[in-house]
């Protein structure tokens, strides 16, 4: 019989080479296993770790300490699985002793006393080494947390300074220059630029916040005003999300030119689509279920748009309904 069905017998008297006594007179039976402790260090060990292992593993504590260390290092499940393996006949399985006693008896059966001492020292060195590494990692983690905390505090300070300076800069730069810088004077955006400049002819408390908010949102939208590199269906949805961000910067800001500005934005965005047109909902403030998400609004009119309508250029079928605020 072969494979997993083959049973391996390890009896208390199998292949015993010698019996020797420890200073207390206990017998330890050495089984020839072909396993010799490797004396080559596999990691850097400090003199403190070596000293610690020598202090723990004395002649009187070796076996119990090795047993506890093995169970701690590998886990109880490993030894329980070995003990309960039906394919291996191991001594002491059926005498109902605790797991640590069973592991200890197994050690006495398989290894010489000197080898048990050596195993114990190496296990302790590894455990101490792991503990030292864990403590070092905790120290490094705490340093990282402190650095992150300081970085966040610095970022808050910089954001406050940036906001303060931004307010001063915006108040010191003429709005006409803001329009020319952020919207541009090229032929494509000329109509939009002219509409915004027209708003400067009748100054009000709303004009400056409107222009600054629009320019802020326009910067993000401009990056999407390119020929779609992905499927156009995905592109129109991502672009409408950017339009929603633009409208967010204009929330509650109304000037006489607002409707014309948004209509011009719709035309500019539509130029970059092959199959779809974008429509500003604010061209008419009457709620139209064919264009707007109007379910449950309980009103015939709305106050402002949250996103644009998108329709098929040929069939005029609505592809994306506009979100609105009543």
mmCIF file with all atom_site columns, C-alpha atoms in Angstrom, residues 80-269:
data_model
loop_
_atom_site.group_PDB
_atom_site.id
_atom_site.type_symbol
_atom_site.label_atom_id
_atom_site.label_alt_id
_atom_site.label_comp_id
_atom_site.label_asym_id
_atom_site.label_entity_id
_atom_site.label_seq_id
_atom_site.pdbx_PDB_ins_code
_atom_site.Cartn_x
_atom_site.Cartn_y
_atom_site.Cartn_z
_atom_site.occupancy
_atom_site.B_iso_or_equiv
_atom_site.pdbx_formal_charge
_atom_site.auth_seq_id
_atom_site.auth_comp_id
_atom_site.auth_asym_id
_atom_site.auth_atom_id
_atom_site.pdbx_PDB_model_num
ATOM 1   C CA . UNK A 1 80  ? -2.948  18.050 17.255  1.00 0.00 ? 80  UNK A CA 1
ATOM 2   C CA . UNK A 1 81  ? -3.053  17.305 13.524  1.00 0.00 ? 81  UNK A CA 1
ATOM 3   C CA . UNK A 1 82  ? 0.090   15.178 13.853  1.00 0.00 ? 82  UNK A CA 1
ATOM 4   C CA . UNK A 1 83  ? -1.176  13.423 16.963  1.00 0.00 ? 83  UNK A CA 1
ATOM 5   C CA . UNK A 1 84  ? -4.530  12.602 15.369  1.00 0.00 ? 84  UNK A CA 1
ATOM 6   C CA . UNK A 1 85  ? -3.157  11.598 11.956  1.00 0.00 ? 85  UNK A CA 1
ATOM 7   C CA . UNK A 1 86  ? -4.584  8.089  11.292  1.00 0.00 ? 86  UNK A CA 1
ATOM 8   C CA . UNK A 1 87  ? -1.723  7.292  8.910   1.00 0.00 ? 87  UNK A CA 1
ATOM 9   C CA . UNK A 1 88  ? 0.938   7.504  11.610  1.00 0.00 ? 88  UNK A CA 1
ATOM 10  C CA . UNK A 1 89  ? 1.134   5.264  14.676  1.00 0.00 ? 89  UNK A CA 1
ATOM 11  C CA . UNK A 1 90  ? 2.762   7.396  17.330  1.00 0.00 ? 90  UNK A CA 1
ATOM 12  C CA . UNK A 1 91  ? 3.422   6.325  20.959  1.00 0.00 ? 91  UNK A CA 1
ATOM 13  C CA . UNK A 1 92  ? 1.345   7.739  23.836  1.00 0.00 ? 92  UNK A CA 1
ATOM 14  C CA . UNK A 1 93  ? -1.576  8.785  21.582  1.00 0.00 ? 93  UNK A CA 1
ATOM 15  C CA . UNK A 1 94  ? -4.097  6.623  23.367  1.00 0.00 ? 94  UNK A CA 1
ATOM 16  C CA . UNK A 1 95  ? -3.128  7.213  26.977  1.00 0.00 ? 95  UNK A CA 1
ATOM 17  C CA . UNK A 1 96  ? -5.145  10.436 27.309  1.00 0.00 ? 96  UNK A CA 1
ATOM 18  C CA . UNK A 1 97  ? -2.387  12.855 28.316  1.00 0.00 ? 97  UNK A CA 1
ATOM 19  C CA . UNK A 1 98  ? -2.399  16.608 27.690  1.00 0.00 ? 98  UNK A CA 1
ATOM 20  C CA . UNK A 1 99  ? -0.894  17.871 24.447  1.00 0.00 ? 99  UNK A CA 1
ATOM 21  C CA . UNK A 1 100 ? 2.200   19.406 26.073  1.00 0.00 ? 100 UNK A CA 1
ATOM 22  C CA . UNK A 1 101 ? 2.950   16.146 27.886  1.00 0.00 ? 101 UNK A CA 1
ATOM 23  C CA . UNK A 1 102 ? 2.555   14.238 24.624  1.00 0.00 ? 102 UNK A CA 1
ATOM 24  C CA . UNK A 1 103 ? 4.920   16.609 22.785  1.00 0.00 ? 103 UNK A CA 1
ATOM 25  C CA . UNK A 1 104 ? 7.426   16.338 25.633  1.00 0.00 ? 104 UNK A CA 1
ATOM 26  C CA . UNK A 1 105 ? 7.371   12.533 25.499  1.00 0.00 ? 105 UNK A CA 1
ATOM 27  C CA . UNK A 1 106 ? 7.814   12.715 21.736  1.00 0.00 ? 106 UNK A CA 1
ATOM 28  C CA . UNK A 1 107 ? 10.885  14.900 22.155  1.00 0.00 ? 107 UNK A CA 1
ATOM 29  C CA . UNK A 1 108 ? 12.390  12.452 24.627  1.00 0.00 ? 108 UNK A CA 1
ATOM 30  C CA . UNK A 1 109 ? 11.764  9.638  22.171  1.00 0.00 ? 109 UNK A CA 1
ATOM 31  C CA . UNK A 1 110 ? 13.175  11.356 19.090  1.00 0.00 ? 110 UNK A CA 1
ATOM 32  C CA . UNK A 1 111 ? 16.105  13.439 20.348  1.00 0.00 ? 111 UNK A CA 1
ATOM 33  C CA . UNK A 1 112 ? 19.041  13.236 22.683  1.00 0.00 ? 112 UNK A CA 1
ATOM 34  C CA . UNK A 1 113 ? 19.173  15.519 25.678  1.00 0.00 ? 113 UNK A CA 1
ATOM 35  C CA . UNK A 1 114 ? 21.952  17.604 24.125  1.00 0.00 ? 114 UNK A CA 1
ATOM 36  C CA . UNK A 1 115 ? 19.945  18.043 20.949  1.00 0.00 ? 115 UNK A CA 1
ATOM 37  C CA . UNK A 1 116 ? 16.906  19.164 22.939  1.00 0.00 ? 116 UNK A CA 1
ATOM 38  C CA . UNK A 1 117 ? 19.072  21.782 24.656  1.00 0.00 ? 117 UNK A CA 1
ATOM 39  C CA . UNK A 1 118 ? 20.321  22.976 21.264  1.00 0.00 ? 118 UNK A CA 1
ATOM 40  C CA . UNK A 1 119 ? 16.808  23.091 19.764  1.00 0.00 ? 119 UNK A CA 1
ATOM 41  C CA . UNK A 1 120 ? 15.595  25.051 22.761  1.00 0.00 ? 120 UNK A CA 1
ATOM 42  C CA . UNK A 1 121 ? 18.370  27.618 22.481  1.00 0.00 ? 121 UNK A CA 1
ATOM 43  C CA . UNK A 1 122 ? 17.724  28.143 18.786  1.00 0.00 ? 122 UNK A CA 1
ATOM 44  C CA . UNK A 1 123 ? 13.985  28.458 19.294  1.00 0.00 ? 123 UNK A CA 1
ATOM 45  C CA . UNK A 1 124 ? 14.488  31.033 22.004  1.00 0.00 ? 124 UNK A CA 1
ATOM 46  C CA . UNK A 1 125 ? 16.955  32.974 19.885  1.00 0.00 ? 125 UNK A CA 1
ATOM 47  C CA . UNK A 1 126 ? 14.380  33.071 17.086  1.00 0.00 ? 126 UNK A CA 1
ATOM 48  C CA . UNK A 1 127 ? 11.541  34.101 19.416  1.00 0.00 ? 127 UNK A CA 1
ATOM 49  C CA . UNK A 1 128 ? 13.641  36.829 21.041  1.00 0.00 ? 128 UNK A CA 1
ATOM 50  C CA . UNK A 1 129 ? 14.789  37.951 17.608  1.00 0.00 ? 129 UNK A CA 1
ATOM 51  C CA . UNK A 1 130 ? 11.161  38.149 16.411  1.00 0.00 ? 130 UNK A CA 1
ATOM 52  C CA . UNK A 1 131 ? 10.172  40.047 19.532  1.00 0.00 ? 131 UNK A CA 1
ATOM 53  C CA . UNK A 1 132 ? 12.992  42.545 19.048  1.00 0.00 ? 132 UNK A CA 1
ATOM 54  C CA . UNK A 1 133 ? 12.002  43.032 15.411  1.00 0.00 ? 133 UNK A CA 1
ATOM 55  C CA . UNK A 1 134 ? 8.365   43.552 16.442  1.00 0.00 ? 134 UNK A CA 1
ATOM 56  C CA . UNK A 1 135 ? 9.391   46.160 19.004  1.00 0.00 ? 135 UNK A CA 1
ATOM 57  C CA . UNK A 1 136 ? 11.508  47.911 16.381  1.00 0.00 ? 136 UNK A CA 1
ATOM 58  C CA . UNK A 1 137 ? 8.578   47.888 13.946  1.00 0.00 ? 137 UNK A CA 1
ATOM 59  C CA . UNK A 1 138 ? 6.359   49.414 16.649  1.00 0.00 ? 138 UNK A CA 1
ATOM 60  C CA . UNK A 1 139 ? 8.933   52.176 17.162  1.00 0.00 ? 139 UNK A CA 1
ATOM 61  C CA . UNK A 1 140 ? 9.113   52.824 13.411  1.00 0.00 ? 140 UNK A CA 1
ATOM 62  C CA . UNK A 1 141 ? 5.305   52.812 13.170  1.00 0.00 ? 141 UNK A CA 1
ATOM 63  C CA . UNK A 1 142 ? 5.058   55.368 15.948  1.00 0.00 ? 142 UNK A CA 1
ATOM 64  C CA . UNK A 1 143 ? 7.639   57.536 14.172  1.00 0.00 ? 143 UNK A CA 1
ATOM 65  C CA . UNK A 1 144 ? 5.620   57.268 10.950  1.00 0.00 ? 144 UNK A CA 1
ATOM 66  C CA . UNK A 1 145 ? 2.416   58.202 12.773  1.00 0.00 ? 145 UNK A CA 1
ATOM 67  C CA . UNK A 1 146 ? 4.098   61.238 14.278  1.00 0.00 ? 146 UNK A CA 1
ATOM 68  C CA . UNK A 1 147 ? 5.482   62.272 10.891  1.00 0.00 ? 147 UNK A CA 1
ATOM 69  C CA . UNK A 1 148 ? 2.021   61.873 9.340   1.00 0.00 ? 148 UNK A CA 1
ATOM 70  C CA . UNK A 1 149 ? 0.469   63.928 12.114  1.00 0.00 ? 149 UNK A CA 1
ATOM 71  C CA . UNK A 1 150 ? 3.023   66.690 11.557  1.00 0.00 ? 150 UNK A CA 1
ATOM 72  C CA . UNK A 1 151 ? 2.470   66.502 7.785   1.00 0.00 ? 151 UNK A CA 1
ATOM 73  C CA . UNK A 1 152 ? -1.305  66.857 8.237   1.00 0.00 ? 152 UNK A CA 1
ATOM 74  C CA . UNK A 1 153 ? -0.810  69.833 10.528  1.00 0.00 ? 153 UNK A CA 1
ATOM 75  C CA . UNK A 1 154 ? 1.526   71.406 7.981   1.00 0.00 ? 154 UNK A CA 1
ATOM 76  C CA . UNK A 1 155 ? -0.992  70.744 5.200   1.00 0.00 ? 155 UNK A CA 1
ATOM 77  C CA . UNK A 1 156 ? -3.746  72.454 7.199   1.00 0.00 ? 156 UNK A CA 1
ATOM 78  C CA . UNK A 1 157 ? -1.472  75.437 7.708   1.00 0.00 ? 157 UNK A CA 1
ATOM 79  C CA . UNK A 1 158 ? -0.597  75.566 4.003   1.00 0.00 ? 158 UNK A CA 1
ATOM 80  C CA . UNK A 1 159 ? -4.256  75.235 2.978   1.00 0.00 ? 159 UNK A CA 1
ATOM 81  C CA . UNK A 1 160 ? -5.163  78.124 5.245   1.00 0.00 ? 160 UNK A CA 1
ATOM 82  C CA . UNK A 1 161 ? -2.348  80.211 3.793   1.00 0.00 ? 161 UNK A CA 1
ATOM 83  C CA . UNK A 1 162 ? -3.331  79.186 0.257   1.00 0.00 ? 162 UNK A CA 1
ATOM 84  C CA . UNK A 1 163 ? -6.955  80.186 0.857   1.00 0.00 ? 163 UNK A CA 1
ATOM 85  C CA . UNK A 1 164 ? -5.887  83.518 2.334   1.00 0.00 ? 164 UNK A CA 1
ATOM 86  C CA . UNK A 1 165 ? -3.505  84.258 -0.522  1.00 0.00 ? 165 UNK A CA 1
ATOM 87  C CA . UNK A 1 166 ? -6.026  83.060 -3.112  1.00 0.00 ? 166 UNK A CA 1
ATOM 88  C CA . UNK A 1 167 ? -8.611  85.477 -1.734  1.00 0.00 ? 167 UNK A CA 1
ATOM 89  C CA . UNK A 1 168 ? -6.123  88.323 -1.865  1.00 0.00 ? 168 UNK A CA 1
ATOM 90  C CA . UNK A 1 169 ? -5.015  87.445 -5.398  1.00 0.00 ? 169 UNK A CA 1
ATOM 91  C CA . UNK A 1 170 ? -8.580  87.135 -6.688  1.00 0.00 ? 170 UNK A CA 1
ATOM 92  C CA . UNK A 1 171 ? -9.477  90.469 -5.159  1.00 0.00 ? 171 UNK A CA 1
ATOM 93  C CA . UNK A 1 172 ? -6.410  92.124 -6.673  1.00 0.00 ? 172 UNK A CA 1
ATOM 94  C CA . UNK A 1 173 ? -6.705  90.754 -10.235 1.00 0.00 ? 173 UNK A CA 1
ATOM 95  C CA . UNK A 1 174 ? -9.289  92.511 -12.457 1.00 0.00 ? 174 UNK A CA 1
ATOM 96  C CA . UNK A 1 175 ? -12.160 90.184 -13.475 1.00 0.00 ? 175 UNK A CA 1
ATOM 97  C CA . UNK A 1 176 ? -11.491 90.959 -17.126 1.00 0.00 ? 176 UNK A CA 1
ATOM 98  C CA . UNK A 1 177 ? -8.018  89.466 -16.779 1.00 0.00 ? 177 UNK A CA 1
ATOM 99  C CA . UNK A 1 178 ? -9.440  86.434 -14.963 1.00 0.00 ? 178 UNK A CA 1
ATOM 100 C CA . UNK A 1 179 ? -11.776 85.771 -17.911 1.00 0.00 ? 179 UNK A CA 1
ATOM 101 C CA . UNK A 1 180 ? -8.990  86.139 -20.475 1.00 0.00 ? 180 UNK A CA 1
ATOM 102 C CA . UNK A 1 181 ? -6.621  83.913 -18.504 1.00 0.00 ? 181 UNK A CA 1
ATOM 103 C CA . UNK A 1 182 ? -8.978  81.059 -17.629 1.00 0.00 ? 182 UNK A CA 1
ATOM 104 C CA . UNK A 1 183 ? -11.466 81.064 -20.491 1.00 0.00 ? 183 UNK A CA 1
ATOM 105 C CA . UNK A 1 184 ? -9.147  82.191 -23.255 1.00 0.00 ? 184 UNK A CA 1
ATOM 106 C CA . UNK A 1 185 ? -9.485  84.418 -26.294 1.00 0.00 ? 185 UNK A CA 1
ATOM 107 C CA . UNK A 1 186 ? -9.291  81.788 -29.032 1.00 0.00 ? 186 UNK A CA 1
ATOM 108 C CA . UNK A 1 187 ? -12.146 81.639 -31.614 1.00 0.00 ? 187 UNK A CA 1
ATOM 109 C CA . UNK A 1 188 ? -13.720 78.508 -30.077 1.00 0.00 ? 188 UNK A CA 1
ATOM 110 C CA . UNK A 1 189 ? -14.407 80.128 -26.718 1.00 0.00 ? 189 UNK A CA 1
ATOM 111 C CA . UNK A 1 190 ? -14.869 83.680 -28.013 1.00 0.00 ? 190 UNK A CA 1
ATOM 112 C CA . UNK A 1 191 ? -18.652 83.706 -27.530 1.00 0.00 ? 191 UNK A CA 1
ATOM 113 C CA . UNK A 1 192 ? -18.322 82.435 -23.941 1.00 0.00 ? 192 UNK A CA 1
ATOM 114 C CA . UNK A 1 193 ? -15.678 85.048 -23.197 1.00 0.00 ? 193 UNK A CA 1
ATOM 115 C CA . UNK A 1 194 ? -17.849 87.822 -24.626 1.00 0.00 ? 194 UNK A CA 1
ATOM 116 C CA . UNK A 1 195 ? -20.889 86.740 -22.581 1.00 0.00 ? 195 UNK A CA 1
ATOM 117 C CA . UNK A 1 196 ? -18.870 86.806 -19.367 1.00 0.00 ? 196 UNK A CA 1
ATOM 118 C CA . UNK A 1 197 ? -17.377 90.190 -20.257 1.00 0.00 ? 197 UNK A CA 1
ATOM 119 C CA . UNK A 1 198 ? -20.890 91.489 -20.873 1.00 0.00 ? 198 UNK A CA 1
ATOM 120 C CA . UNK A 1 199 ? -21.735 90.709 -17.234 1.00 0.00 ? 199 UNK A CA 1
ATOM 121 C CA . UNK A 1 200 ? -19.024 93.159 -16.154 1.00 0.00 ? 200 UNK A CA 1
ATOM 122 C CA . UNK A 1 201 ? -20.927 96.043 -17.736 1.00 0.00 ? 201 UNK A CA 1
ATOM 123 C CA . UNK A 1 202 ? -23.492 95.902 -14.917 1.00 0.00 ? 202 UNK A CA 1
ATOM 124 C CA . UNK A 1 203 ? -21.534 95.101 -11.765 1.00 0.00 ? 203 UNK A CA 1
ATOM 125 C CA . UNK A 1 204 ? -23.293 93.536 -8.796  1.00 0.00 ? 204 UNK A CA 1
ATOM 126 C CA . UNK A 1 205 ? -22.357 91.603 -5.652  1.00 0.00 ? 205 UNK A CA 1
ATOM 127 C CA . UNK A 1 206 ? -22.992 88.356 -7.537  1.00 0.00 ? 206 UNK A CA 1
ATOM 128 C CA . UNK A 1 207 ? -20.933 88.986 -10.657 1.00 0.00 ? 207 UNK A CA 1
ATOM 129 C CA . UNK A 1 208 ? -17.488 88.475 -9.136  1.00 0.00 ? 208 UNK A CA 1
ATOM 130 C CA . UNK A 1 209 ? -18.377 85.236 -7.231  1.00 0.00 ? 209 UNK A CA 1
ATOM 131 C CA . UNK A 1 210 ? -20.150 83.932 -10.352 1.00 0.00 ? 210 UNK A CA 1
ATOM 132 C CA . UNK A 1 211 ? -17.177 84.534 -12.654 1.00 0.00 ? 211 UNK A CA 1
ATOM 133 C CA . UNK A 1 212 ? -14.656 83.160 -10.149 1.00 0.00 ? 212 UNK A CA 1
ATOM 134 C CA . UNK A 1 213 ? -16.785 80.083 -9.447  1.00 0.00 ? 213 UNK A CA 1
ATOM 135 C CA . UNK A 1 214 ? -17.371 79.453 -13.155 1.00 0.00 ? 214 UNK A CA 1
ATOM 136 C CA . UNK A 1 215 ? -13.662 79.772 -13.997 1.00 0.00 ? 215 UNK A CA 1
ATOM 137 C CA . UNK A 1 216 ? -12.797 77.363 -11.215 1.00 0.00 ? 216 UNK A CA 1
ATOM 138 C CA . UNK A 1 217 ? -15.187 74.739 -12.580 1.00 0.00 ? 217 UNK A CA 1
ATOM 139 C CA . UNK A 1 218 ? -14.215 75.415 -16.181 1.00 0.00 ? 218 UNK A CA 1
ATOM 140 C CA . UNK A 1 219 ? -10.595 74.425 -15.512 1.00 0.00 ? 219 UNK A CA 1
ATOM 141 C CA . UNK A 1 220 ? -11.709 70.904 -14.573 1.00 0.00 ? 220 UNK A CA 1
ATOM 142 C CA . UNK A 1 221 ? -14.131 70.606 -17.484 1.00 0.00 ? 221 UNK A CA 1
ATOM 143 C CA . UNK A 1 222 ? -11.585 71.723 -20.115 1.00 0.00 ? 222 UNK A CA 1
ATOM 144 C CA . UNK A 1 223 ? -9.546  68.530 -19.678 1.00 0.00 ? 223 UNK A CA 1
ATOM 145 C CA . UNK A 1 224 ? -12.555 66.568 -20.964 1.00 0.00 ? 224 UNK A CA 1
ATOM 146 C CA . UNK A 1 225 ? -13.068 68.728 -24.029 1.00 0.00 ? 225 UNK A CA 1
ATOM 147 C CA . UNK A 1 226 ? -11.084 66.406 -26.276 1.00 0.00 ? 226 UNK A CA 1
ATOM 148 C CA . UNK A 1 227 ? -12.134 63.783 -28.777 1.00 0.00 ? 227 UNK A CA 1
ATOM 149 C CA . UNK A 1 228 ? -13.322 60.744 -26.767 1.00 0.00 ? 228 UNK A CA 1
ATOM 150 C CA . UNK A 1 229 ? -10.527 58.190 -26.427 1.00 0.00 ? 229 UNK A CA 1
ATOM 151 C CA . UNK A 1 230 ? -12.838 55.644 -24.846 1.00 0.00 ? 230 UNK A CA 1
ATOM 152 C CA . UNK A 1 231 ? -16.351 54.584 -25.714 1.00 0.00 ? 231 UNK A CA 1
ATOM 153 C CA . UNK A 1 232 ? -18.455 57.677 -26.231 1.00 0.00 ? 232 UNK A CA 1
ATOM 154 C CA . UNK A 1 233 ? -21.147 56.394 -23.876 1.00 0.00 ? 233 UNK A CA 1
ATOM 155 C CA . UNK A 1 234 ? -18.614 56.350 -21.034 1.00 0.00 ? 234 UNK A CA 1
ATOM 156 C CA . UNK A 1 235 ? -17.168 59.691 -22.091 1.00 0.00 ? 235 UNK A CA 1
ATOM 157 C CA . UNK A 1 236 ? -20.508 61.548 -22.018 1.00 0.00 ? 236 UNK A CA 1
ATOM 158 C CA . UNK A 1 237 ? -21.199 60.312 -18.489 1.00 0.00 ? 237 UNK A CA 1
ATOM 159 C CA . UNK A 1 238 ? -17.771 61.322 -17.214 1.00 0.00 ? 238 UNK A CA 1
ATOM 160 C CA . UNK A 1 239 ? -18.078 64.692 -18.936 1.00 0.00 ? 239 UNK A CA 1
ATOM 161 C CA . UNK A 1 240 ? -21.507 65.281 -17.401 1.00 0.00 ? 240 UNK A CA 1
ATOM 162 C CA . UNK A 1 241 ? -19.978 64.558 -13.999 1.00 0.00 ? 241 UNK A CA 1
ATOM 163 C CA . UNK A 1 242 ? -17.469 67.341 -14.657 1.00 0.00 ? 242 UNK A CA 1
ATOM 164 C CA . UNK A 1 243 ? -20.305 69.638 -15.720 1.00 0.00 ? 243 UNK A CA 1
ATOM 165 C CA . UNK A 1 244 ? -22.025 68.846 -12.418 1.00 0.00 ? 244 UNK A CA 1
ATOM 166 C CA . UNK A 1 245 ? -18.859 69.964 -10.607 1.00 0.00 ? 245 UNK A CA 1
ATOM 167 C CA . UNK A 1 246 ? -18.857 73.163 -12.665 1.00 0.00 ? 246 UNK A CA 1
ATOM 168 C CA . UNK A 1 247 ? -22.483 73.827 -11.695 1.00 0.00 ? 247 UNK A CA 1
ATOM 169 C CA . UNK A 1 248 ? -21.634 73.143 -8.055  1.00 0.00 ? 248 UNK A CA 1
ATOM 170 C CA . UNK A 1 249 ? -19.227 76.101 -8.097  1.00 0.00 ? 249 UNK A CA 1
ATOM 171 C CA . UNK A 1 250 ? -22.088 78.247 -9.404  1.00 0.00 ? 250 UNK A CA 1
ATOM 172 C CA . UNK A 1 251 ? -24.729 77.099 -6.909  1.00 0.00 ? 251 UNK A CA 1
ATOM 173 C CA . UNK A 1 252 ? -26.993 79.966 -5.839  1.00 0.00 ? 252 UNK A CA 1
ATOM 174 C CA . UNK A 1 253 ? -25.138 82.486 -8.011  1.00 0.00 ? 253 UNK A CA 1
ATOM 175 C CA . UNK A 1 254 ? -27.486 84.163 -10.512 1.00 0.00 ? 254 UNK A CA 1
ATOM 176 C CA . UNK A 1 255 ? -26.678 86.885 -13.005 1.00 0.00 ? 255 UNK A CA 1
ATOM 177 C CA . UNK A 1 256 ? -28.654 87.888 -16.131 1.00 0.00 ? 256 UNK A CA 1
ATOM 178 C CA . UNK A 1 257 ? -26.116 86.102 -18.369 1.00 0.00 ? 257 UNK A CA 1
ATOM 179 C CA . UNK A 1 258 ? -26.242 82.762 -16.487 1.00 0.00 ? 258 UNK A CA 1
ATOM 180 C CA . UNK A 1 259 ? -28.583 81.043 -18.968 1.00 0.00 ? 259 UNK A CA 1
ATOM 181 C CA . UNK A 1 260 ? -26.500 82.181 -21.965 1.00 0.00 ? 260 UNK A CA 1
ATOM 182 C CA . UNK A 1 261 ? -23.275 81.042 -20.268 1.00 0.00 ? 261 UNK A CA 1
ATOM 183 C CA . UNK A 1 262 ? -24.646 77.531 -19.673 1.00 0.00 ? 262 UNK A CA 1
ATOM 184 C CA . UNK A 1 263 ? -26.081 77.288 -23.194 1.00 0.00 ? 263 UNK A CA 1
ATOM 185 C CA . UNK A 1 264 ? -22.659 78.180 -24.587 1.00 0.00 ? 264 UNK A CA 1
ATOM 186 C CA . UNK A 1 265 ? -21.029 75.527 -22.378 1.00 0.00 ? 265 UNK A CA 1
ATOM 187 C CA . UNK A 1 266 ? -23.480 72.960 -23.764 1.00 0.00 ? 266 UNK A CA 1
ATOM 188 C CA . UNK A 1 267 ? -22.545 73.915 -27.350 1.00 0.00 ? 267 UNK A CA 1
ATOM 189 C CA . UNK A 1 268 ? -18.797 73.749 -26.648 1.00 0.00 ? 268 UNK A CA 1
ATOM 190 C CA . UNK A 1 269 ? -19.033 70.323 -25.026 1.00 0.00 ? 269 UNK A CA 1
#
